[in-house]
PDB file of C-alpha atoms in Angstrom:
ATOM      1  CA  VAL A   1    -167.260 -46.876 109.659  1.00  0.00           C
ATOM      2  CA  SER A   2    -163.522 -46.786 110.321  1.00  0.00           C
ATOM      3  CA  LYS A   3    -161.811 -43.453 110.737  1.00  0.00           C
ATOM      4  CA  TYR A   4    -158.511 -44.787 109.532  1.00  0.00           C
ATOM      5  CA  VAL A   5    -157.022 -45.939 106.269  1.00  0.00           C
ATOM      6  CA  GLU A   6    -154.349 -48.539 106.632  1.00  0.00           C
ATOM      7  CA  VAL A   7    -151.799 -48.369 103.846  1.00  0.00           C
ATOM      8  CA  LYS A   8    -151.021 -51.907 102.739  1.00  0.00           C
ATOM      9  CA  PHE A   9    -149.179 -50.992  99.573  1.00  0.00           C
ATOM     10  CA  ASN A  10    -147.572 -47.738  98.549  1.00  0.00           C
ATOM     11  CA  LEU A  11    -146.522 -47.848  94.912  1.00  0.00           C
ATOM     12  CA  LEU A  12    -146.044 -44.108  94.548  1.00  0.00           C
ATOM     13  CA  PRO A  13    -142.294 -43.962  95.313  1.00  0.00           C
ATOM     14  CA  GLY A  14    -141.664 -46.710  92.756  1.00  0.00           C
ATOM     15  CA  LEU A  15    -143.785 -45.012  90.147  1.00  0.00           C
ATOM     16  CA  GLU A  16    -141.957 -41.750  90.736  1.00  0.00           C
ATOM     17  CA  LYS A  17    -138.608 -43.486  90.235  1.00  0.00           C
ATOM     18  CA  GLN A  18    -139.920 -45.116  87.073  1.00  0.00           C
ATOM     19  CA  LEU A  19    -141.073 -41.759  85.717  1.00  0.00           C
ATOM     20  CA  ASP A  20    -137.750 -40.164  86.608  1.00  0.00           C
ATOM     21  CA  ARG A  21    -136.076 -42.847  84.530  1.00  0.00           C
ATOM     22  CA  GLU A  22    -138.452 -43.218  81.581  1.00  0.00           C
ATOM     23  CA  ILE A  23    -139.309 -39.609  80.701  1.00  0.00           C
ATOM     24  CA  PRO A  24    -135.682 -38.415  80.446  1.00  0.00           C
ATOM     25  CA  LEU A  25    -135.013 -41.549  78.398  1.00  0.00           C
ATOM     26  CA  ALA A  26    -137.777 -40.532  75.977  1.00  0.00           C
ATOM     27  CA  VAL A  27    -136.246 -37.034  75.732  1.00  0.00           C
ATOM     28  CA  SER A  28    -132.781 -38.453  75.143  1.00  0.00           C
ATOM     29  CA  LYS A  29    -134.007 -40.957  72.527  1.00  0.00           C
ATOM     30  CA  THR A  30    -135.860 -38.197  70.692  1.00  0.00           C
ATOM     31  CA  ALA A  31    -132.748 -36.009  70.620  1.00  0.00           C
ATOM     32  CA  PHE A  32    -130.820 -38.948  69.192  1.00  0.00           C
ATOM     33  CA  PHE A  33    -133.314 -39.363  66.359  1.00  0.00           C
ATOM     34  CA  VAL A  34    -133.464 -35.615  65.671  1.00  0.00           C
ATOM     35  CA  GLU A  35    -129.672 -35.647  65.360  1.00  0.00           C
ATOM     36  CA  LEU A  36    -129.853 -38.638  63.016  1.00  0.00           C
ATOM     37  CA  GLY A  37    -132.551 -36.957  60.928  1.00  0.00           C
ATOM     38  CA  ALA A  38    -130.563 -33.748  60.584  1.00  0.00           C
ATOM     39  CA  GLU A  39    -127.481 -35.739  59.605  1.00  0.00           C
ATOM     40  CA  SER A  40    -129.362 -37.533  56.860  1.00  0.00           C
ATOM     41  CA  ARG A  41    -130.450 -34.261  55.264  1.00  0.00           C
ATOM     42  CA  GLY A  42    -128.500 -31.428  53.758  1.00  0.00           C
ATOM     43  CA  ARG A  43    -125.909 -30.840  51.148  1.00  0.00           C
ATOM     44  CA  ARG A  44    -122.665 -32.718  51.239  1.00  0.00           C
ATOM     45  CA  ARG A  45    -119.523 -31.106  49.955  1.00  0.00           C
ATOM     46  CA  THR A  46    -116.869 -31.928  52.505  1.00  0.00           C
ATOM     47  CA  GLY A  47    -119.097 -33.775  54.966  1.00  0.00           C
ATOM     48  CA  ALA A  48    -118.118 -31.557  57.916  1.00  0.00           C
ATOM     49  CA  MET A  49    -121.623 -30.213  58.328  1.00  0.00           C
ATOM     50  CA  ARG A  50    -123.145 -33.664  58.194  1.00  0.00           C
ATOM     51  CA  ALA A  51    -120.639 -34.977  60.741  1.00  0.00           C
ATOM     52  CA  GLY A  52    -121.073 -31.882  62.908  1.00  0.00           C
ATOM     53  CA  TRP A  53    -124.497 -32.655  64.377  1.00  0.00           C
ATOM     54  CA  TYR A  54    -124.458 -33.401  68.092  1.00  0.00           C
ATOM     55  CA  ARG A  55    -126.817 -33.602  71.043  1.00  0.00           C
ATOM     56  CA  VAL A  56    -126.523 -32.385  74.593  1.00  0.00           C
ATOM     57  CA  THR A  57    -128.522 -33.590  77.577  1.00  0.00           C
ATOM     58  CA  SER A  58    -127.894 -32.963  81.252  1.00  0.00           C
ATOM     59  CA  LYS A  59    -125.891 -36.203  81.319  1.00  0.00           C
ATOM     60  CA  GLU A  60    -124.128 -36.479  77.976  1.00  0.00           C
ATOM     61  CA  SER A  61    -122.777 -34.610  74.999  1.00  0.00           C
ATOM     62  CA  ASN A  62    -121.160 -35.840  71.794  1.00  0.00           C
ATOM     63  CA  TYR A  63    -119.973 -32.349  70.806  1.00  0.00           C
ATOM     64  CA  ASP A  64    -116.265 -33.278  70.918  1.00  0.00           C
ATOM     65  CA  GLN A  65    -116.774 -36.296  68.669  1.00  0.00           C
ATOM     66  CA  ALA A  66    -118.749 -34.148  66.210  1.00  0.00           C
ATOM     67  CA  VAL A  67    -115.968 -31.537  66.087  1.00  0.00           C
ATOM     68  CA  ASP A  68    -113.291 -34.202  65.590  1.00  0.00           C
ATOM     69  CA  ALA A  69    -115.262 -35.958  62.870  1.00  0.00           C
ATOM     70  CA  GLY A  70    -116.076 -32.711  61.056  1.00  0.00           C
ATOM     71  CA  LEU A  71    -112.530 -31.350  61.190  1.00  0.00           C
ATOM     72  CA  GLY A  72    -111.316 -34.721  59.939  1.00  0.00           C
ATOM     73  CA  MET A  73    -113.310 -34.071  56.787  1.00  0.00           C
ATOM     74  CA  ASN A  74    -112.637 -30.359  56.483  1.00  0.00           C
ATOM     75  CA  PRO A  75    -109.855 -28.956  58.701  1.00  0.00           C
ATOM     76  CA  ASP A  76    -110.753 -25.411  57.634  1.00  0.00           C
ATOM     77  CA  ALA A  77    -114.384 -25.560  58.764  1.00  0.00           C
ATOM     78  CA  GLU A  78    -115.294 -22.859  61.298  1.00  0.00           C
ATOM     79  CA  VAL A  79    -116.057 -24.461  64.665  1.00  0.00           C
ATOM     80  CA  VAL A  80    -118.640 -22.880  66.945  1.00  0.00           C
ATOM     81  CA  GLY A  81    -118.787 -23.586  70.668  1.00  0.00           C
ATOM     82  CA  PRO A  82    -121.158 -26.117  72.219  1.00  0.00           C
ATOM     83  CA  VAL A  83    -124.646 -25.173  73.317  1.00  0.00           C
ATOM     84  CA  PRO A  84    -125.062 -24.982  77.106  1.00  0.00           C
ATOM     85  CA  THR A  85    -125.753 -28.120  79.099  1.00  0.00           C
ATOM     86  CA  PRO A  86    -129.419 -28.251  80.108  1.00  0.00           C
ATOM     87  CA  SER A  87    -129.995 -27.820  83.816  1.00  0.00           C
ATOM     88  CA  ASP A  88    -132.699 -30.508  83.927  1.00  0.00           C
ATOM     89  CA  ASN A  89    -133.105 -33.986  82.488  1.00  0.00           C
ATOM     90  CA  LEU A  90    -136.289 -33.095  80.570  1.00  0.00           C
ATOM     91  CA  THR A  91    -134.408 -30.936  78.068  1.00  0.00           C
ATOM     92  CA  ALA A  92    -132.109 -31.886  75.216  1.00  0.00           C
ATOM     93  CA  TYR A  93    -130.475 -29.761  72.547  1.00  0.00           C
ATOM     94  CA  VAL A  94    -129.470 -30.799  69.043  1.00  0.00           C
ATOM     95  CA  SER A  95    -127.072 -28.476  67.290  1.00  0.00           C
ATOM     96  CA  ASN A  96    -124.198 -28.384  64.843  1.00  0.00           C
ATOM     97  CA  ALA A  97    -120.569 -27.673  65.611  1.00  0.00           C
ATOM     98  CA  PHE A  98    -119.874 -25.813  62.355  1.00  0.00           C
ATOM     99  CA  GLY A  99    -120.837 -22.226  61.649  1.00  0.00           C
ATOM    100  CA  HIS A 100    -121.883 -22.632  58.021  1.00  0.00           C
ATOM    101  CA  THR A 101    -124.739 -24.944  59.023  1.00  0.00           C
ATOM    102  CA  PHE A 102    -126.918 -21.993  60.047  1.00  0.00           C
ATOM    103  CA  TYR A 103    -126.538 -20.454  56.584  1.00  0.00           C
ATOM    104  CA  ASN A 104    -127.500 -23.740  54.970  1.00  0.00           C
ATOM    105  CA  GLU A 105    -130.600 -23.947  57.141  1.00  0.00           C
ATOM    106  CA  PHE A 106    -131.819 -20.448  56.229  1.00  0.00           C
ATOM    107  CA  GLY A 107    -129.999 -19.685  52.950  1.00  0.00           C
ATOM    108  CA  THR A 108    -127.701 -16.864  51.914  1.00  0.00           C
ATOM    109  CA  SER A 109    -127.629 -14.244  49.170  1.00  0.00           C
ATOM    110  CA  ALA A 110    -125.918 -16.808  46.954  1.00  0.00           C
ATOM    111  CA  MET A 111    -127.396 -20.091  48.140  1.00  0.00           C
ATOM    112  CA  PRO A 112    -130.962 -21.318  48.651  1.00  0.00           C
ATOM    113  CA  ALA A 113    -131.976 -22.584  52.067  1.00  0.00           C
ATOM    114  CA  ASP A 114    -131.633 -26.279  52.732  1.00  0.00           C
ATOM    115  CA  PRO A 115    -133.368 -26.842  56.086  1.00  0.00           C
ATOM    116  CA  MET A 116    -132.194 -29.806  58.128  1.00  0.00           C
ATOM    117  CA  ALA A 117    -132.732 -29.155  61.828  1.00  0.00           C
ATOM    118  CA  ARG A 118    -136.373 -28.098  61.753  1.00  0.00           C
ATOM    119  CA  PRO A 119    -137.727 -30.924  59.560  1.00  0.00           C
ATOM    120  CA  ALA A 120    -135.713 -33.409  61.622  1.00  0.00           C
ATOM    121  CA  ALA A 121    -137.261 -32.061  64.833  1.00  0.00           C
ATOM    122  CA  GLU A 122    -140.763 -32.005  63.328  1.00  0.00           C
ATOM    123  CA  GLU A 123    -140.362 -35.597  62.191  1.00  0.00           C
ATOM    124  CA  GLN A 124    -139.901 -36.581  65.827  1.00  0.00           C
ATOM    125  CA  ARG A 125    -142.901 -34.693  67.203  1.00  0.00           C
ATOM    126  CA  GLU A 126    -145.332 -37.634  67.032  1.00  0.00           C
ATOM    127  CA  PRO A 127    -142.779 -40.332  67.958  1.00  0.00           C
ATOM    128  CA  PHE A 128    -141.878 -38.234  71.011  1.00  0.00           C
ATOM    129  CA  LYS A 129    -145.530 -38.063  72.066  1.00  0.00           C
ATOM    130  CA  LYS A 130    -145.757 -41.846  71.627  1.00  0.00           C
ATOM    131  CA  ARG A 131    -142.651 -42.397  73.766  1.00  0.00           C
ATOM    132  CA  ILE A 132    -144.164 -40.290  76.540  1.00  0.00           C
ATOM    133  CA  PHE A 133    -147.486 -42.111  76.176  1.00  0.00           C
ATOM    134  CA  VAL A 134    -145.775 -45.502  76.460  1.00  0.00           C
ATOM    135  CA  ALA A 135    -143.820 -44.335  79.503  1.00  0.00           C
ATOM    136  CA  LEU A 136    -147.040 -43.224  81.198  1.00  0.00           C
ATOM    137  CA  THR A 137    -149.145 -46.238  80.261  1.00  0.00           C
ATOM    138  CA  THR A 138    -146.544 -48.740  81.411  1.00  0.00           C
ATOM    139  CA  LEU A 139    -146.180 -47.162  84.831  1.00  0.00           C
ATOM    140  CA  GLY A 140    -146.087 -49.812  87.529  1.00  0.00           C
ATOM    141  CA  LYS A 141    -145.588 -52.634  85.027  1.00  0.00           C
TER     142      LYS A 141
ATOM    143  CA  MET B   1    -152.401 -36.545  42.413  1.00  0.00           C
ATOM    144  CA  ALA B   2    -152.328 -33.773  44.967  1.00  0.00           C
ATOM    145  CA  ASP B   3    -149.519 -31.253  44.849  1.00  0.00           C
ATOM    146  CA  GLU B   4    -150.063 -29.166  47.945  1.00  0.00           C
ATOM    147  CA  ALA B   5    -146.581 -27.621  47.800  1.00  0.00           C
ATOM    148  CA  SER B   6    -147.356 -26.051  44.429  1.00  0.00           C
ATOM    149  CA  LEU B   7    -150.713 -24.816  45.728  1.00  0.00           C
ATOM    150  CA  LEU B   8    -148.919 -23.218  48.649  1.00  0.00           C
ATOM    151  CA  ALA B   9    -146.271 -21.652  46.399  1.00  0.00           C
ATOM    152  CA  LYS B  10    -148.974 -20.123  44.223  1.00  0.00           C
ATOM    153  CA  TRP B  11    -150.870 -18.781  47.243  1.00  0.00           C
ATOM    154  CA  VAL B  12    -147.739 -17.161  48.658  1.00  0.00           C
ATOM    155  CA  PHE B  13    -146.709 -15.707  45.314  1.00  0.00           C
ATOM    156  CA  ASP B  14    -150.184 -14.391  44.476  1.00  0.00           C
ATOM    157  CA  THR B  15    -150.740 -12.979  47.966  1.00  0.00           C
ATOM    158  CA  LEU B  16    -147.428 -11.152  48.127  1.00  0.00           C
ATOM    159  CA  SER B  17    -147.257  -9.959  44.527  1.00  0.00           C
ATOM    160  CA  GLY B  18    -150.843  -8.727  44.690  1.00  0.00           C
ATOM    161  CA  ASP B  19    -150.106  -6.389  47.576  1.00  0.00           C
ATOM    162  CA  GLY B  20    -149.301  -2.786  46.743  1.00  0.00           C
ATOM    163  CA  THR B  21    -146.940  -2.248  49.691  1.00  0.00           C
ATOM    164  CA  ILE B  22    -144.864  -5.318  48.834  1.00  0.00           C
ATOM    165  CA  ALA B  23    -144.851  -4.569  45.104  1.00  0.00           C
ATOM    166  CA  GLY B  24    -143.700  -1.033  45.865  1.00  0.00           C
ATOM    167  CA  VAL B  25    -140.520  -2.421  47.410  1.00  0.00           C
ATOM    168  CA  VAL B  26    -139.609  -5.610  45.559  1.00  0.00           C
ATOM    169  CA  VAL B  27    -141.662  -5.063  42.358  1.00  0.00           C
ATOM    170  CA  SER B  28    -141.996  -8.602  40.971  1.00  0.00           C
ATOM    171  CA  ARG B  29    -138.871  -9.977  42.632  1.00  0.00           C
ATOM    172  CA  ILE B  30    -140.534 -12.744  44.606  1.00  0.00           C
ATOM    173  CA  TYR B  31    -138.801 -16.095  44.228  1.00  0.00           C
ATOM    174  CA  ASP B  32    -139.757 -19.637  45.114  1.00  0.00           C
ATOM    175  CA  GLY B  33    -136.767 -21.395  46.672  1.00  0.00           C
ATOM    176  CA  ALA B  34    -133.880 -19.556  45.041  1.00  0.00           C
ATOM    177  CA  ALA B  35    -133.198 -16.128  43.596  1.00  0.00           C
ATOM    178  CA  PRO B  36    -131.641 -15.921  40.127  1.00  0.00           C
ATOM    179  CA  GLN B  37    -127.926 -15.250  39.818  1.00  0.00           C
ATOM    180  CA  ASN B  38    -126.939 -11.590  40.190  1.00  0.00           C
ATOM    181  CA  PRO B  39    -130.375 -10.517  41.389  1.00  0.00           C
ATOM    182  CA  THR B  40    -131.562  -6.985  41.996  1.00  0.00           C
ATOM    183  CA  TYR B  41    -132.014  -6.192  45.690  1.00  0.00           C
ATOM    184  CA  PRO B  42    -134.135  -6.220  47.704  1.00  0.00           C
ATOM    185  CA  TYR B  43    -136.087  -9.333  46.888  1.00  0.00           C
ATOM    186  CA  ILE B  44    -138.332 -11.807  48.669  1.00  0.00           C
ATOM    187  CA  VAL B  45    -137.494 -15.484  48.650  1.00  0.00           C
ATOM    188  CA  PHE B  46    -139.660 -18.158  50.194  1.00  0.00           C
ATOM    189  CA  THR B  47    -138.795 -21.741  51.078  1.00  0.00           C
ATOM    190  CA  ILE B  48    -141.365 -24.499  51.457  1.00  0.00           C
ATOM    191  CA  ILE B  49    -140.394 -27.234  53.895  1.00  0.00           C
ATOM    192  CA  PRO B  50    -142.684 -30.291  53.769  1.00  0.00           C
ATOM    193  CA  LEU B  51    -143.691 -31.909  57.063  1.00  0.00           C
ATOM    194  CA  THR B  52    -145.814 -34.952  57.849  1.00  0.00           C
ATOM    195  CA  ASP B  53    -149.424 -35.025  56.582  1.00  0.00           C
ATOM    196  CA  ASP B  54    -152.396 -34.952  58.931  1.00  0.00           C
ATOM    197  CA  GLN B  55    -154.466 -38.055  58.381  1.00  0.00           C
ATOM    198  CA  THR B  56    -157.583 -39.596  59.828  1.00  0.00           C
ATOM    199  CA  LEU B  57    -158.486 -43.282  59.516  1.00  0.00           C
ATOM    200  CA  GLY B  58    -156.073 -43.626  56.646  1.00  0.00           C
ATOM    201  CA  ALA B  59    -157.459 -40.648  54.712  1.00  0.00           C
ATOM    202  CA  ARG B  60    -155.290 -37.614  54.127  1.00  0.00           C
ATOM    203  CA  MET B  61    -156.736 -34.422  55.581  1.00  0.00           C
ATOM    204  CA  TRP B  62    -154.060 -31.907  54.650  1.00  0.00           C
ATOM    205  CA  ALA B  63    -150.343 -31.479  54.136  1.00  0.00           C
ATOM    206  CA  ASN B  64    -148.317 -29.517  56.673  1.00  0.00           C
ATOM    207  CA  PHE B  65    -145.444 -27.228  55.833  1.00  0.00           C
ATOM    208  CA  LEU B  66    -142.990 -24.823  57.331  1.00  0.00           C
ATOM    209  CA  LEU B  67    -142.771 -21.747  55.130  1.00  0.00           C
ATOM    210  CA  ASP B  68    -139.839 -19.350  55.386  1.00  0.00           C
ATOM    211  CA  VAL B  69    -140.499 -15.951  53.826  1.00  0.00           C
ATOM    212  CA  LYS B  70    -137.660 -13.450  53.965  1.00  0.00           C
ATOM    213  CA  VAL B  71    -136.613 -10.149  52.488  1.00  0.00           C
ATOM    214  CA  VAL B  72    -132.992 -10.190  51.355  1.00  0.00           C
ATOM    215  CA  SER B  73    -131.295  -6.853  50.951  1.00  0.00           C
ATOM    216  CA  GLN B  74    -127.823  -5.418  50.503  1.00  0.00           C
ATOM    217  CA  GLY B  75    -126.353  -3.373  53.322  1.00  0.00           C
ATOM    218  CA  ARG B  76    -126.441  -3.656  57.084  1.00  0.00           C
ATOM    219  CA  SER B  77    -129.652  -1.935  58.034  1.00  0.00           C
ATOM    220  CA  PHE B  78    -132.501  -4.098  59.200  1.00  0.00           C
ATOM    221  CA  ALA B  79    -134.709  -1.059  59.675  1.00  0.00           C
ATOM    222  CA  THR B  80    -134.939  -0.325  55.944  1.00  0.00           C
ATOM    223  CA  HIS B  81    -137.237  -3.254  55.180  1.00  0.00           C
ATOM    224  CA  SER B  82    -138.851  -3.766  58.547  1.00  0.00           C
ATOM    225  CA  ALA B  83    -142.202  -2.493  57.233  1.00  0.00           C
ATOM    226  CA  THR B  84    -142.076  -4.927  54.313  1.00  0.00           C
ATOM    227  CA  VAL B  85    -141.475  -7.828  56.672  1.00  0.00           C
ATOM    228  CA  SER B  86    -144.366  -6.676  58.836  1.00  0.00           C
ATOM    229  CA  ARG B  87    -146.566  -6.556  55.766  1.00  0.00           C
ATOM    230  CA  THR B  88    -145.745 -10.173  54.837  1.00  0.00           C
ATOM    231  CA  ASP B  89    -146.732 -11.104  58.378  1.00  0.00           C
ATOM    232  CA  VAL B  90    -150.080  -9.316  58.032  1.00  0.00           C
ATOM    233  CA  LEU B  91    -150.736 -11.082  54.732  1.00  0.00           C
ATOM    234  CA  LEU B  92    -149.763 -14.610  55.782  1.00  0.00           C
ATOM    235  CA  HIS B  93    -150.283 -14.873  59.540  1.00  0.00           C
ATOM    236  CA  ASP B  94    -153.482 -16.015  61.257  1.00  0.00           C
ATOM    237  CA  LYS B  95    -155.294 -17.249  58.148  1.00  0.00           C
ATOM    238  CA  LYS B  96    -157.829 -20.059  58.316  1.00  0.00           C
ATOM    239  CA  GLU B  97    -159.845 -21.917  55.690  1.00  0.00           C
ATOM    240  CA  VAL B  98    -158.748 -19.691  52.820  1.00  0.00           C
ATOM    241  CA  SER B  99    -160.139 -20.980  49.534  1.00  0.00           C
ATOM    242  CA  ILE B 100    -157.634 -21.116  46.686  1.00  0.00           C
ATOM    243  CA  THR B 101    -157.832 -22.618  43.227  1.00  0.00           C
ATOM    244  CA  GLY B 102    -157.440 -26.375  43.642  1.00  0.00           C
ATOM    245  CA  GLY B 103    -157.698 -26.465  47.408  1.00  0.00           C
ATOM    246  CA  LYS B 104    -157.710 -24.648  50.674  1.00  0.00           C
ATOM    247  CA  ILE B 105    -155.230 -23.086  53.074  1.00  0.00           C
ATOM    248  CA  LYS B 106    -156.394 -24.792  56.252  1.00  0.00           C
ATOM    249  CA  TYR B 107    -154.305 -22.608  58.513  1.00  0.00           C
ATOM    250  CA  SER B 108    -151.309 -20.324  58.401  1.00  0.00           C
ATOM    251  CA  TYR B 109    -149.654 -18.756  61.391  1.00  0.00           C
ATOM    252  CA  ARG B 110    -146.242 -17.464  62.255  1.00  0.00           C
ATOM    253  CA  ASP B 111    -143.900 -19.820  64.031  1.00  0.00           C
ATOM    254  CA  MET B 112    -140.867 -17.568  64.516  1.00  0.00           C
ATOM    255  CA  PRO B 113    -139.109 -14.541  63.065  1.00  0.00           C
ATOM    256  CA  ILE B 114    -136.008 -14.817  60.881  1.00  0.00           C
ATOM    257  CA  HIS B 115    -133.360 -12.148  61.314  1.00  0.00           C
ATOM    258  CA  PHE B 116    -129.653 -12.449  60.547  1.00  0.00           C
ATOM    259  CA  PRO B 117    -126.839 -10.612  58.767  1.00  0.00           C
ATOM    260  CA  GLU B 118    -124.548 -12.150  56.182  1.00  0.00           C
ATOM    261  CA  LYS B 119    -121.122 -11.042  55.081  1.00  0.00           C
ATOM    262  CA  ALA B 120    -120.358 -12.629  51.735  1.00  0.00           C
ATOM    263  CA  SER B 121    -116.861 -13.738  50.785  1.00  0.00           C
ATOM    264  CA  THR B 122    -116.805 -10.718  48.446  1.00  0.00           C
ATOM    265  CA  GLY B 123    -117.073  -8.460  51.507  1.00  0.00           C
ATOM    266  CA  VAL B 124    -120.606  -7.345  50.672  1.00  0.00           C
ATOM    267  CA  ASP B 125    -123.095  -7.186  53.565  1.00  0.00           C
ATOM    268  CA  TYR B 126    -126.617  -8.532  53.317  1.00  0.00           C
ATOM    269  CA  THR B 127    -129.577  -8.625  55.655  1.00  0.00           C
ATOM    270  CA  HIS B 128    -132.036 -11.498  55.836  1.00  0.00           C
ATOM    271  CA  GLN B 129    -135.269 -10.761  57.688  1.00  0.00           C
ATOM    272  CA  GLY B 130    -138.685 -12.318  57.626  1.00  0.00           C
ATOM    273  CA  ASN B 131    -140.809 -14.963  59.243  1.00  0.00           C
ATOM    274  CA  SER B 132    -141.261 -18.683  59.360  1.00  0.00           C
ATOM    275  CA  PHE B 133    -144.891 -19.844  59.189  1.00  0.00           C
ATOM    276  CA  ARG B 134    -146.685 -23.117  59.797  1.00  0.00           C
ATOM    277  CA  VAL B 135    -149.154 -23.812  57.017  1.00  0.00           C
ATOM    278  CA  GLY B 136    -151.635 -26.600  56.309  1.00  0.00           C
ATOM    279  CA  VAL B 137    -152.829 -27.102  52.731  1.00  0.00           C
ATOM    280  CA  ALA B 138    -155.641 -29.357  51.536  1.00  0.00           C
ATOM    281  CA  ALA B 139    -156.000 -30.220  47.861  1.00  0.00           C
ATOM    282  CA  THR B 140    -159.469 -30.755  46.420  1.00  0.00           C
TER     283      THR B 140
END
């Protein structure tokens, strides 16, 4: 019986690189679809709120475009600052650049709630799991 | 044809309106979706947000919802109705397999609290406080 194991192939570094690429991609794709889902919901009066959805990952943000597009539709809309950039590539945020969006999501004394962000995120729960599953099951392929 | 959202609305309304502590504060002012114009404060408003159904082998098991339940009041004090909010949590959180007419509440548990002030364009202050629940409803 040999005391030694000779390594002929070491696929682990390649698999690690593949995971580092595919999992953040699944996170980023999911954020994109959450943003799209939120955009497709909600009331439309001036369109600023609908145009104001944006996503932030550790590598990209379309906050500025969302602000420009929203202000183009309603120059008086109250802009709120961007959410912080995530410190890792496994996190993404979807938010809205205009302050009145929060009150639409949860309602006010004069207006019923019209949730957009939460149903859009929930809609992506299963697709996100599938994206992660595909990334894991295609490792090394 | 199943209408789980209506079953849920009835369960929420019956549960809250049948509780002495809640009724002592909001009387019968419990609204599904929207309060009437010029309402009396405080009141409870709940919002049902449909999510994707749970299914198995093509058969529907139950419908999933997010349920926002909040107390809306005039003024700036959140402390005034804190006990009422806590009571709604006791009544709706951590429920499983609750039989209702026409179906069953499969589960209900709190997802997150809701807590924010509002200053209306008229200058009047309001408080919004409550909870968001995850609820599964099966129709029979």
